[in-house]
PDB file of C-alpha atoms and ligand atoms in Angstrom:
ATOM      1  CA  MET A  60      59.737 -56.258 -34.028  1.00  0.00           C
ATOM      2  CA  GLY A  61      60.328 -52.971 -35.769  1.00  0.00           C
ATOM      3  CA  ALA A  62      58.844 -50.049 -37.635  1.00  0.00           C
ATOM      4  CA  MET A  63      55.747 -48.080 -36.880  1.00  0.00           C
ATOM      5  CA  GLU A  64      52.501 -49.935 -36.665  1.00  0.00           C
ATOM      6  CA  VAL A  65      49.765 -47.672 -37.981  1.00  0.00           C
ATOM      7  CA  ILE A  66      46.256 -48.663 -36.902  1.00  0.00           C
ATOM      8  CA  ILE A  67      43.317 -46.739 -38.348  1.00  0.00           C
ATOM      9  CA  GLN A  68      40.016 -47.111 -36.528  1.00  0.00           C
ATOM     10  CA  PRO A  69      36.604 -45.769 -37.575  1.00  0.00           C
ATOM     11  CA  ASP A  70      36.509 -43.312 -34.684  1.00  0.00           C
ATOM     12  CA  MET A  71      38.223 -41.994 -31.602  1.00  0.00           C
ATOM     13  CA  ARG A  72      36.227 -44.271 -29.324  1.00  0.00           C
ATOM     14  CA  GLN A  73      37.375 -47.482 -30.959  1.00  0.00           C
ATOM     15  CA  ALA A  74      40.970 -46.277 -31.228  1.00  0.00           C
ATOM     16  CA  SER A  75      40.964 -45.287 -27.521  1.00  0.00           C
ATOM     17  CA  LEU A  76      39.497 -48.652 -26.512  1.00  0.00           C
ATOM     18  CA  LEU A  77      42.252 -50.429 -28.419  1.00  0.00           C
ATOM     19  CA  GLY A  78      44.826 -48.270 -26.634  1.00  0.00           C
ATOM     20  CA  ALA A  79      43.272 -49.068 -23.256  1.00  0.00           C
ATOM     21  CA  ARG A  80      43.327 -52.794 -24.098  1.00  0.00           C
ATOM     22  CA  ILE A  81      47.059 -52.600 -24.887  1.00  0.00           C
ATOM     23  CA  ILE A  82      47.722 -50.950 -21.503  1.00  0.00           C
ATOM     24  CA  ALA A  83      45.411 -53.354 -19.646  1.00  0.00           C
ATOM     25  CA  ARG A  84      47.103 -56.387 -21.150  1.00  0.00           C
ATOM     26  CA  LEU A  85      50.501 -55.103 -20.033  1.00  0.00           C
ATOM     27  CA  VAL A  86      49.277 -54.398 -16.482  1.00  0.00           C
ATOM     28  CA  ARG A  87      47.737 -57.890 -16.224  1.00  0.00           C
ATOM     29  CA  GLU A  88      50.916 -59.565 -17.479  1.00  0.00           C
ATOM     30  CA  LYS A  89      53.239 -57.311 -15.496  1.00  0.00           C
ATOM     31  CA  PRO A  90      51.448 -55.851 -12.452  1.00  0.00           C
ATOM     32  CA  ASP A  91      54.494 -53.721 -11.569  1.00  0.00           C
ATOM     33  CA  ALA A  92      54.642 -52.190 -15.047  1.00  0.00           C
ATOM     34  CA  VAL A  93      56.048 -48.704 -15.575  1.00  0.00           C
ATOM     35  CA  LEU A  94      53.591 -46.541 -17.509  1.00  0.00           C
ATOM     36  CA  GLY A  95      54.250 -43.206 -19.191  1.00  0.00           C
ATOM     37  CA  PHE A  96      51.230 -40.915 -19.267  1.00  0.00           C
ATOM     38  CA  ALA A  97      50.368 -37.899 -21.380  1.00  0.00           C
ATOM     39  CA  THR A  98      47.894 -35.068 -20.849  1.00  0.00           C
ATOM     40  CA  GLY A  99      45.742 -33.080 -23.279  1.00  0.00           C
ATOM     41  CA  LYS A 100      42.400 -33.909 -24.866  1.00  0.00           C
ATOM     42  CA  THR A 101      43.639 -36.891 -26.846  1.00  0.00           C
ATOM     43  CA  PRO A 102      44.084 -39.552 -24.119  1.00  0.00           C
ATOM     44  CA  LEU A 103      40.958 -38.623 -22.107  1.00  0.00           C
ATOM     45  CA  LEU A 104      38.783 -41.385 -23.504  1.00  0.00           C
ATOM     46  CA  LEU A 105      41.542 -43.958 -23.121  1.00  0.00           C
ATOM     47  CA  TYR A 106      41.764 -42.981 -19.429  1.00  0.00           C
ATOM     48  CA  GLN A 107      37.990 -43.345 -19.084  1.00  0.00           C
ATOM     49  CA  PHE A 108      38.264 -46.878 -20.469  1.00  0.00           C
ATOM     50  CA  LEU A 109      41.041 -47.690 -17.973  1.00  0.00           C
ATOM     51  CA  VAL A 110      38.860 -46.415 -15.114  1.00  0.00           C
ATOM     52  CA  GLN A 111      35.992 -48.545 -16.398  1.00  0.00           C
ATOM     53  CA  MET A 112      38.261 -51.627 -16.614  1.00  0.00           C
ATOM     54  CA  HIS A 113      39.407 -50.941 -13.050  1.00  0.00           C
ATOM     55  CA  ARG A 114      35.809 -50.720 -11.787  1.00  0.00           C
ATOM     56  CA  GLU A 115      34.241 -53.515 -13.778  1.00  0.00           C
ATOM     57  CA  GLN A 116      37.094 -55.974 -14.276  1.00  0.00           C
ATOM     58  CA  GLY A 117      39.275 -55.224 -11.258  1.00  0.00           C
ATOM     59  CA  LEU A 118      42.222 -53.992 -13.341  1.00  0.00           C
ATOM     60  CA  ASP A 119      44.733 -53.337 -10.577  1.00  0.00           C
ATOM     61  CA  PHE A 120      47.174 -50.418 -10.715  1.00  0.00           C
ATOM     62  CA  SER A 121      48.406 -50.710  -7.122  1.00  0.00           C
ATOM     63  CA  ARG A 122      51.881 -51.916  -8.133  1.00  0.00           C
ATOM     64  CA  VAL A 123      52.231 -49.711 -11.208  1.00  0.00           C
ATOM     65  CA  THR A 124      54.804 -46.910 -11.359  1.00  0.00           C
ATOM     66  CA  SER A 125      54.007 -43.911 -13.539  1.00  0.00           C
ATOM     67  CA  PHE A 126      55.870 -41.062 -15.184  1.00  0.00           C
ATOM     68  CA  ASN A 127      54.295 -38.097 -16.918  1.00  0.00           C
ATOM     69  CA  LEU A 128      55.799 -36.431 -19.946  1.00  0.00           C
ATOM     70  CA  ASP A 129      55.713 -32.832 -18.819  1.00  0.00           C
ATOM     71  CA  GLU A 130      54.579 -30.060 -16.507  1.00  0.00           C
ATOM     72  CA  TYR A 131      54.474 -26.253 -16.480  1.00  0.00           C
ATOM     73  CA  ILE A 132      57.217 -24.399 -14.638  1.00  0.00           C
ATOM     74  CA  GLY A 133      56.093 -22.120 -11.821  1.00  0.00           C
ATOM     75  CA  LEU A 134      52.552 -23.492 -11.679  1.00  0.00           C
ATOM     76  CA  ASP A 135      51.476 -24.898  -8.355  1.00  0.00           C
ATOM     77  CA  PRO A 136      50.451 -28.582  -8.636  1.00  0.00           C
ATOM     78  CA  SER A 137      47.091 -27.615  -7.109  1.00  0.00           C
ATOM     79  CA  HIS A 138      46.359 -25.183  -9.979  1.00  0.00           C
ATOM     80  CA  PRO A 139      43.448 -26.595 -12.024  1.00  0.00           C
ATOM     81  CA  ALA A 140      45.433 -26.298 -15.283  1.00  0.00           C
ATOM     82  CA  SER A 141      48.491 -28.164 -13.945  1.00  0.00           C
ATOM     83  CA  PHE A 142      49.158 -31.616 -15.333  1.00  0.00           C
ATOM     84  CA  HIS A 143      49.184 -32.861 -11.710  1.00  0.00           C
ATOM     85  CA  SER A 144      45.547 -31.768 -11.417  1.00  0.00           C
ATOM     86  CA  TYR A 145      44.708 -33.227 -14.818  1.00  0.00           C
ATOM     87  CA  MET A 146      46.107 -36.660 -13.937  1.00  0.00           C
ATOM     88  CA  TRP A 147      44.420 -36.933 -10.524  1.00  0.00           C
ATOM     89  CA  GLN A 148      41.139 -35.670 -11.896  1.00  0.00           C
ATOM     90  CA  ASN A 149      41.053 -37.804 -15.034  1.00  0.00           C
ATOM     91  CA  LEU A 150      42.816 -41.001 -13.994  1.00  0.00           C
ATOM     92  CA  PHE A 151      44.774 -41.369 -10.772  1.00  0.00           C
ATOM     93  CA  GLY A 152      41.875 -40.354  -8.526  1.00  0.00           C
ATOM     94  CA  HIS A 153      39.757 -43.206  -9.919  1.00  0.00           C
ATOM     95  CA  ILE A 154      42.192 -46.144  -9.920  1.00  0.00           C
ATOM     96  CA  THR A 155      44.295 -47.854  -7.249  1.00  0.00           C
ATOM     97  CA  ILE A 156      47.607 -46.207  -8.143  1.00  0.00           C
ATOM     98  CA  ARG A 157      49.857 -45.290  -5.177  1.00  0.00           C
ATOM     99  CA  ALA A 158      50.730 -41.604  -4.866  1.00  0.00           C
ATOM    100  CA  ASP A 159      54.354 -42.470  -4.009  1.00  0.00           C
ATOM    101  CA  LYS A 160      54.687 -44.319  -7.323  1.00  0.00           C
ATOM    102  CA  VAL A 161      53.424 -41.367  -9.385  1.00  0.00           C
ATOM    103  CA  HIS A 162      56.096 -39.156 -10.947  1.00  0.00           C
ATOM    104  CA  ILE A 163      55.244 -35.874 -12.635  1.00  0.00           C
ATOM    105  CA  PRO A 164      58.037 -33.358 -13.350  1.00  0.00           C
ATOM    106  CA  ASN A 165      58.293 -30.821 -10.539  1.00  0.00           C
ATOM    107  CA  GLY A 166      57.745 -27.406 -12.100  1.00  0.00           C
ATOM    108  CA  MET A 167      58.056 -25.751  -8.674  1.00  0.00           C
ATOM    109  CA  ALA A 168      61.565 -27.084  -7.939  1.00  0.00           C
ATOM    110  CA  SER A 169      64.045 -24.415  -6.850  1.00  0.00           C
ATOM    111  CA  ASP A 170      66.712 -26.085  -8.990  1.00  0.00           C
ATOM    112  CA  ILE A 171      64.964 -27.098 -12.228  1.00  0.00           C
ATOM    113  CA  PRO A 172      68.002 -28.671 -13.995  1.00  0.00           C
ATOM    114  CA  ALA A 173      68.646 -30.818 -10.890  1.00  0.00           C
ATOM    115  CA  ALA A 174      64.962 -31.832 -10.815  1.00  0.00           C
ATOM    116  CA  CYS A 175      65.235 -32.849 -14.500  1.00  0.00           C
ATOM    117  CA  CYS A 176      68.294 -35.035 -13.795  1.00  0.00           C
ATOM    118  CA  GLU A 177      66.537 -36.602 -10.829  1.00  0.00           C
ATOM    119  CA  PHE A 178      63.496 -37.368 -12.985  1.00  0.00           C
ATOM    120  CA  GLU A 179      65.714 -39.171 -15.505  1.00  0.00           C
ATOM    121  CA  GLU A 180      67.441 -41.101 -12.695  1.00  0.00           C
ATOM    122  CA  THR A 181      64.100 -42.179 -11.257  1.00  0.00           C
ATOM    123  CA  ILE A 182      62.970 -43.510 -14.646  1.00  0.00           C
ATOM    124  CA  LYS A 183      66.203 -45.531 -14.841  1.00  0.00           C
ATOM    125  CA  SER A 184      66.003 -46.866 -11.293  1.00  0.00           C
ATOM    126  CA  SER A 185      62.380 -47.914 -11.885  1.00  0.00           C
ATOM    127  CA  GLY A 186      63.584 -50.144 -14.730  1.00  0.00           C
ATOM    128  CA  GLY A 187      62.550 -47.873 -17.632  1.00  0.00           C
ATOM    129  CA  ILE A 188      59.145 -47.101 -19.098  1.00  0.00           C
ATOM    130  CA  ASP A 189      57.257 -50.068 -20.565  1.00  0.00           C
ATOM    131  CA  ILE A 190      54.642 -48.107 -22.504  1.00  0.00           C
ATOM    132  CA  GLN A 191      54.684 -44.371 -23.118  1.00  0.00           C
ATOM    133  CA  ILE A 192      51.384 -42.828 -24.199  1.00  0.00           C
ATOM    134  CA  LEU A 193      51.793 -39.834 -26.519  1.00  0.00           C
ATOM    135  CA  GLY A 194      49.599 -37.203 -28.115  1.00  0.00           C
ATOM    136  CA  ILE A 195      50.882 -35.003 -30.923  1.00  0.00           C
ATOM    137  CA  GLY A 196      50.750 -31.234 -31.290  1.00  0.00           C
ATOM    138  CA  ARG A 197      49.663 -29.477 -34.471  1.00  0.00           C
ATOM    139  CA  ASP A 198      53.335 -28.637 -34.952  1.00  0.00           C
ATOM    140  CA  GLY A 199      54.405 -32.278 -34.559  1.00  0.00           C
ATOM    141  CA  HIS A 200      55.570 -31.994 -30.948  1.00  0.00           C
ATOM    142  CA  ILE A 201      55.480 -34.943 -28.545  1.00  0.00           C
ATOM    143  CA  GLY A 202      55.681 -34.148 -24.869  1.00  0.00           C
ATOM    144  CA  PHE A 203      56.540 -30.472 -25.083  1.00  0.00           C
ATOM    145  CA  ASN A 204      59.414 -31.085 -27.488  1.00  0.00           C
ATOM    146  CA  GLU A 205      58.701 -28.247 -29.857  1.00  0.00           C
ATOM    147  CA  PRO A 206      60.086 -28.140 -33.435  1.00  0.00           C
ATOM    148  CA  SER A 207      63.902 -27.835 -33.471  1.00  0.00           C
ATOM    149  CA  SER A 208      64.227 -29.926 -30.293  1.00  0.00           C
ATOM    150  CA  SER A 209      67.321 -32.104 -30.349  1.00  0.00           C
ATOM    151  CA  LEU A 210      66.392 -35.603 -31.446  1.00  0.00           C
ATOM    152  CA  THR A 211      68.484 -36.996 -28.578  1.00  0.00           C
ATOM    153  CA  SER A 212      67.291 -34.521 -25.919  1.00  0.00           C
ATOM    154  CA  ARG A 213      66.718 -35.520 -22.285  1.00  0.00           C
ATOM    155  CA  THR A 214      64.330 -34.141 -19.650  1.00  0.00           C
ATOM    156  CA  ARG A 215      64.888 -30.385 -19.576  1.00  0.00           C
ATOM    157  CA  ILE A 216      63.379 -26.895 -19.690  1.00  0.00           C
ATOM    158  CA  LYS A 217      61.630 -25.913 -22.918  1.00  0.00           C
ATOM    159  CA  THR A 218      60.081 -22.628 -24.016  1.00  0.00           C
ATOM    160  CA  LEU A 219      56.644 -23.102 -25.585  1.00  0.00           C
ATOM    161  CA  THR A 220      55.892 -21.728 -29.041  1.00  0.00           C
ATOM    162  CA  ALA A 221      53.210 -19.059 -29.431  1.00  0.00           C
ATOM    163  CA  GLU A 222      50.977 -21.650 -31.152  1.00  0.00           C
ATOM    164  CA  THR A 223      51.240 -24.155 -28.311  1.00  0.00           C
ATOM    165  CA  ARG A 224      50.537 -21.428 -25.741  1.00  0.00           C
ATOM    166  CA  ARG A 225      47.411 -20.507 -27.719  1.00  0.00           C
ATOM    167  CA  ASP A 226      46.364 -24.172 -27.851  1.00  0.00           C
ATOM    168  CA  HIS A 227      46.401 -24.244 -24.030  1.00  0.00           C
ATOM    169  CA  GLY A 228      44.809 -20.845 -23.458  1.00  0.00           C
ATOM    170  CA  LYS A 229      41.376 -22.279 -22.663  1.00  0.00           C
ATOM    171  CA  GLU A 230      42.638 -24.240 -19.650  1.00  0.00           C
ATOM    172  CA  PHE A 231      44.033 -21.016 -18.171  1.00  0.00           C
ATOM    173  CA  GLY A 232      41.091 -18.793 -19.100  1.00  0.00           C
ATOM    174  CA  ALA A 233      43.320 -16.603 -21.304  1.00  0.00           C
ATOM    175  CA  ASP A 234      46.224 -17.221 -23.686  1.00  0.00           C
ATOM    176  CA  GLU A 235      48.515 -14.793 -21.867  1.00  0.00           C
ATOM    177  CA  LYS A 236      48.167 -16.742 -18.617  1.00  0.00           C
ATOM    178  CA  VAL A 237      49.798 -19.852 -20.108  1.00  0.00           C
ATOM    179  CA  PRO A 238      53.324 -20.226 -18.709  1.00  0.00           C
ATOM    180  CA  PHE A 239      56.171 -19.765 -21.181  1.00  0.00           C
ATOM    181  CA  HIS A 240      58.290 -22.540 -19.741  1.00  0.00           C
ATOM    182  CA  VAL A 241      57.822 -26.237 -19.086  1.00  0.00           C
ATOM    183  CA  ILE A 242      59.773 -29.298 -18.060  1.00  0.00           C
ATOM    184  CA  THR A 243      59.462 -32.065 -20.626  1.00  0.00           C
ATOM    185  CA  MET A 244      60.922 -35.507 -21.107  1.00  0.00           C
ATOM    186  CA  GLY A 245      63.282 -35.264 -24.071  1.00  0.00           C
ATOM    187  CA  LEU A 246      62.988 -37.121 -27.359  1.00  0.00           C
ATOM    188  CA  GLY A 247      65.899 -39.319 -26.275  1.00  0.00           C
ATOM    189  CA  THR A 248      64.029 -40.114 -23.048  1.00  0.00           C
ATOM    190  CA  ILE A 249      60.832 -40.994 -24.927  1.00  0.00           C
ATOM    191  CA  MET A 250      62.762 -43.165 -27.401  1.00  0.00           C
ATOM    192  CA  GLU A 251      63.950 -45.371 -24.513  1.00  0.00           C
ATOM    193  CA  ALA A 252      60.399 -46.437 -23.645  1.00  0.00           C
ATOM    194  CA  ARG A 253      59.966 -50.075 -24.716  1.00  0.00           C
ATOM    195  CA  THR A 254      56.726 -49.253 -26.513  1.00  0.00           C
ATOM    196  CA  CYS A 255      55.399 -45.879 -27.642  1.00  0.00           C
ATOM    197  CA  LEU A 256      51.663 -45.509 -28.142  1.00  0.00           C
ATOM    198  CA  LEU A 257      50.901 -42.402 -30.178  1.00  0.00           C
ATOM    199  CA  LEU A 258      47.262 -41.356 -30.442  1.00  0.00           C
ATOM    200  CA  ALA A 259      45.856 -38.716 -32.760  1.00  0.00           C
ATOM    201  CA  PHE A 260      42.283 -37.793 -33.551  1.00  0.00           C
ATOM    202  CA  GLY A 261      40.636 -35.215 -35.772  1.00  0.00           C
ATOM    203  CA  LYS A 262      41.417 -33.253 -38.891  1.00  0.00           C
ATOM    204  CA  LYS A 263      43.839 -30.893 -37.118  1.00  0.00           C
ATOM    205  CA  LYS A 264      46.214 -33.791 -36.576  1.00  0.00           C
ATOM    206  CA  ALA A 265      46.152 -35.090 -40.176  1.00  0.00           C
ATOM    207  CA  ARG A 266      49.138 -33.052 -41.346  1.00  0.00           C
ATOM    208  CA  PRO A 267      51.524 -33.674 -38.437  1.00  0.00           C
ATOM    209  CA  ILE A 268      50.575 -37.368 -38.567  1.00  0.00           C
ATOM    210  CA  ALA A 269      51.382 -37.619 -42.295  1.00  0.00           C
ATOM    211  CA  GLN A 270      54.699 -35.824 -41.696  1.00  0.00           C
ATOM    212  CA  THR A 271      55.491 -38.066 -38.723  1.00  0.00           C
ATOM    213  CA  ILE A 272      54.785 -41.365 -40.466  1.00  0.00           C
ATOM    214  CA  GLU A 273      55.603 -40.721 -44.108  1.00  0.00           C
ATOM    215  CA  GLY A 274      57.874 -37.666 -44.029  1.00  0.00           C
ATOM    216  CA  SER A 275      61.581 -37.313 -43.323  1.00  0.00           C
ATOM    217  CA  ILE A 276      62.961 -37.710 -39.841  1.00  0.00           C
ATOM    218  CA  THR A 277      63.600 -34.151 -38.769  1.00  0.00           C
ATOM    219  CA  ALA A 278      63.818 -32.074 -35.617  1.00  0.00           C
ATOM    220  CA  MET A 279      61.248 -29.793 -37.288  1.00  0.00           C
ATOM    221  CA  VAL A 280      58.670 -32.582 -36.778  1.00  0.00           C
ATOM    222  CA  PRO A 281      59.803 -33.998 -33.442  1.00  0.00           C
ATOM    223  CA  ALA A 282      57.388 -36.972 -33.551  1.00  0.00           C
ATOM    224  CA  SER A 283      59.117 -38.192 -36.742  1.00  0.00           C
ATOM    225  CA  ILE A 284      61.915 -39.606 -34.545  1.00  0.00           C
ATOM    226  CA  LEU A 285      59.434 -42.399 -33.763  1.00  0.00           C
ATOM    227  CA  GLN A 286      60.265 -43.847 -37.190  1.00  0.00           C
ATOM    228  CA  LEU A 287      63.441 -45.065 -35.483  1.00  0.00           C
ATOM    229  CA  HIS A 288      61.610 -46.543 -32.487  1.00  0.00           C
ATOM    230  CA  GLN A 289      61.723 -50.307 -31.968  1.00  0.00           C
ATOM    231  CA  ARG A 290      57.970 -50.496 -31.266  1.00  0.00           C
ATOM    232  CA  ALA A 291      55.791 -47.493 -31.988  1.00  0.00           C
ATOM    233  CA  ILE A 292      52.066 -48.089 -32.320  1.00  0.00           C
ATOM    234  CA  VAL A 293      50.064 -45.239 -33.859  1.00  0.00           C
ATOM    235  CA  LEU A 294      46.314 -45.244 -33.185  1.00  0.00           C
ATOM    236  CA  LEU A 295      44.312 -42.953 -35.458  1.00  0.00           C
ATOM    237  CA  ASP A 296      40.747 -42.129 -36.327  1.00  0.00           C
ATOM    238  CA  GLU A 297      39.830 -41.649 -39.998  1.00  0.00           C
ATOM    239  CA  GLU A 298      40.270 -37.880 -39.881  1.00  0.00           C
ATOM    240  CA  ALA A 299      43.759 -37.972 -38.427  1.00  0.00           C
ATOM    241  CA  ALA A 300      44.672 -40.587 -41.069  1.00  0.00           C
ATOM    242  CA  SER A 301      43.215 -38.561 -43.932  1.00  0.00           C
ATOM    243  CA  GLU A 302      46.501 -37.153 -45.271  1.00  0.00           C
ATOM    244  CA  LEU A 303      48.426 -40.433 -45.217  1.00  0.00           C
ATOM    245  CA  LYS A 304      49.298 -41.943 -48.613  1.00  0.00           C
ATOM    246  CA  LYS A 305      49.647 -45.588 -47.645  1.00  0.00           C
ATOM    247  CA  THR A 306      46.379 -46.092 -45.772  1.00  0.00           C
ATOM    248  CA  ASP A 307      45.424 -49.135 -47.880  1.00  0.00           C
ATOM    249  CA  TYR A 308      48.648 -50.813 -46.896  1.00  0.00           C
ATOM    250  CA  TYR A 309      48.269 -49.989 -43.162  1.00  0.00           C
ATOM    251  CA  ARG A 310      44.732 -51.414 -43.191  1.00  0.00           C
ATOM    252  CA  TRP A 311      45.940 -54.489 -45.095  1.00  0.00           C
ATOM    253  CA  VAL A 312      48.697 -55.134 -42.561  1.00  0.00           C
ATOM    254  CA  TYR A 313      46.323 -54.742 -39.621  1.00  0.00           C
ATOM    255  CA  ASP A 314      43.617 -56.938 -41.165  1.00  0.00           C
ATOM    256  CA  HIS A 315      46.171 -59.678 -41.771  1.00  0.00           C
ATOM    257  CA  LYS A 316      47.794 -59.513 -38.389  1.00  0.00           C
ATOM    258  CA  PRO A 317      48.240 -63.042 -37.015  1.00  0.00           C
ATOM    259  CA  VAL A 318      45.690 -63.764 -34.281  1.00  0.00           C
ATOM    260  CA  TRP A 319      48.403 -64.164 -31.649  1.00  0.00           C
ATOM    261  CA  GLN A 320      49.568 -60.625 -32.400  1.00  0.00           C
ATOM    262  CA  LYS A 321      46.131 -59.013 -32.121  1.00  0.00           C
ATOM    263  CA  TYR A 322      45.444 -56.595 -29.296  1.00  0.00           C
TER     264      TYR A 322
HETATM  265  P1  PGA B 442      45.754 -32.455 -27.423  1.00  0.00           P
HETATM  266  O1  PGA B 442      47.295 -32.055 -27.269  1.00  0.00           O
HETATM  267  O2  PGA B 442      45.687 -33.894 -27.019  1.00  0.00           O
HETATM  268  O3  PGA B 442      45.028 -31.565 -26.461  1.00  0.00           O
HETATM  269  O4  PGA B 442      45.405 -32.255 -28.847  1.00  0.00           O
HETATM  270  C1  PGA B 442      48.273 -32.872 -27.815  1.00  0.00           C
HETATM  271  C2  PGA B 442      49.643 -32.261 -27.637  1.00  0.00           C
HETATM  272  O5  PGA B 442      49.773 -31.031 -27.724  1.00  0.00           O
HETATM  273  O6  PGA B 442      50.603 -33.022 -27.424  1.00  0.00           O
END
C-alpha cells in the first residue's frame, strides 16, 4: 500500500456514497473502529448516507469511538455554530453512537494546552484512528492547520486566517463573530490515522487539490503532507479535479483496480 489514491466521480453524490461505503465496510469488519470526523459542508452528504445505512441496513455504530478534528475556543458546545452542535445535528443524533465514546476537542477547557495533550492521549489509548475524514480549505488547510503549520504538529491552539474566518461567517451570522482561535488536531496527528479520506467538491477546491496532489510538499499547502501518507484516498467530483494534470492516469488506475480492491 502506498501513495495517494485519487478517485474522480461524476458528482458529489457519487463521491460521497463511495466515501460512506468505505466507512461502512470498516465498521462492519471492525465494529469497535475508531473514526475521525470532520465538519464543514463537504462531508454532509457522506453523513446522510451513513444515517441512511444505519436506518435501512442496520449499520451499527454502538461500539465505535470517534474523534473530531477541531473546535472553536471559547464557544459553548451548545452554540449552534459549534462543531459539537454540527456533529450531533448531522450525524451523532441519528445513529447509535455512544456519547461517552465521542471525542471533540474541548474549546471551553480552562487549561487549553492540557486539554490538547489529553486529546492526543485519548487517541493513543483508543488504539489510534482507523479512518480520518478530511475536507480541505481554499488555502489547502486540513483540520484547522492553516498555511505555515508545522508538518509534524500535534493537537494545539491555532489562530484562524482572515480568509477562513470569512468562510465561516455565515454560520455565525457575521464574519466578526467567528472566533479567532481554535483547537485542531495537528498534521502529525492526522498523519498517524491508518487511512485518510480527503473529500473535495466544487470549483473552489480545484486549486488546493491540484497543489495537494501534484505540487510540492510544503507547509504552505498543509494538505500536501498527505503525499507522505501510507494510505490517503482522495474523493473528488469533476470540478474539484479540474486543475489536475494527470486525471487520465487516475481514472485509468481506478478503472483497472482489481475487483478485490474495489470499494
Ligand atoms: P467546507 O470546509 O467543507 O465547508 O468547504 C472545508 C474546510 O475548511 O476544511
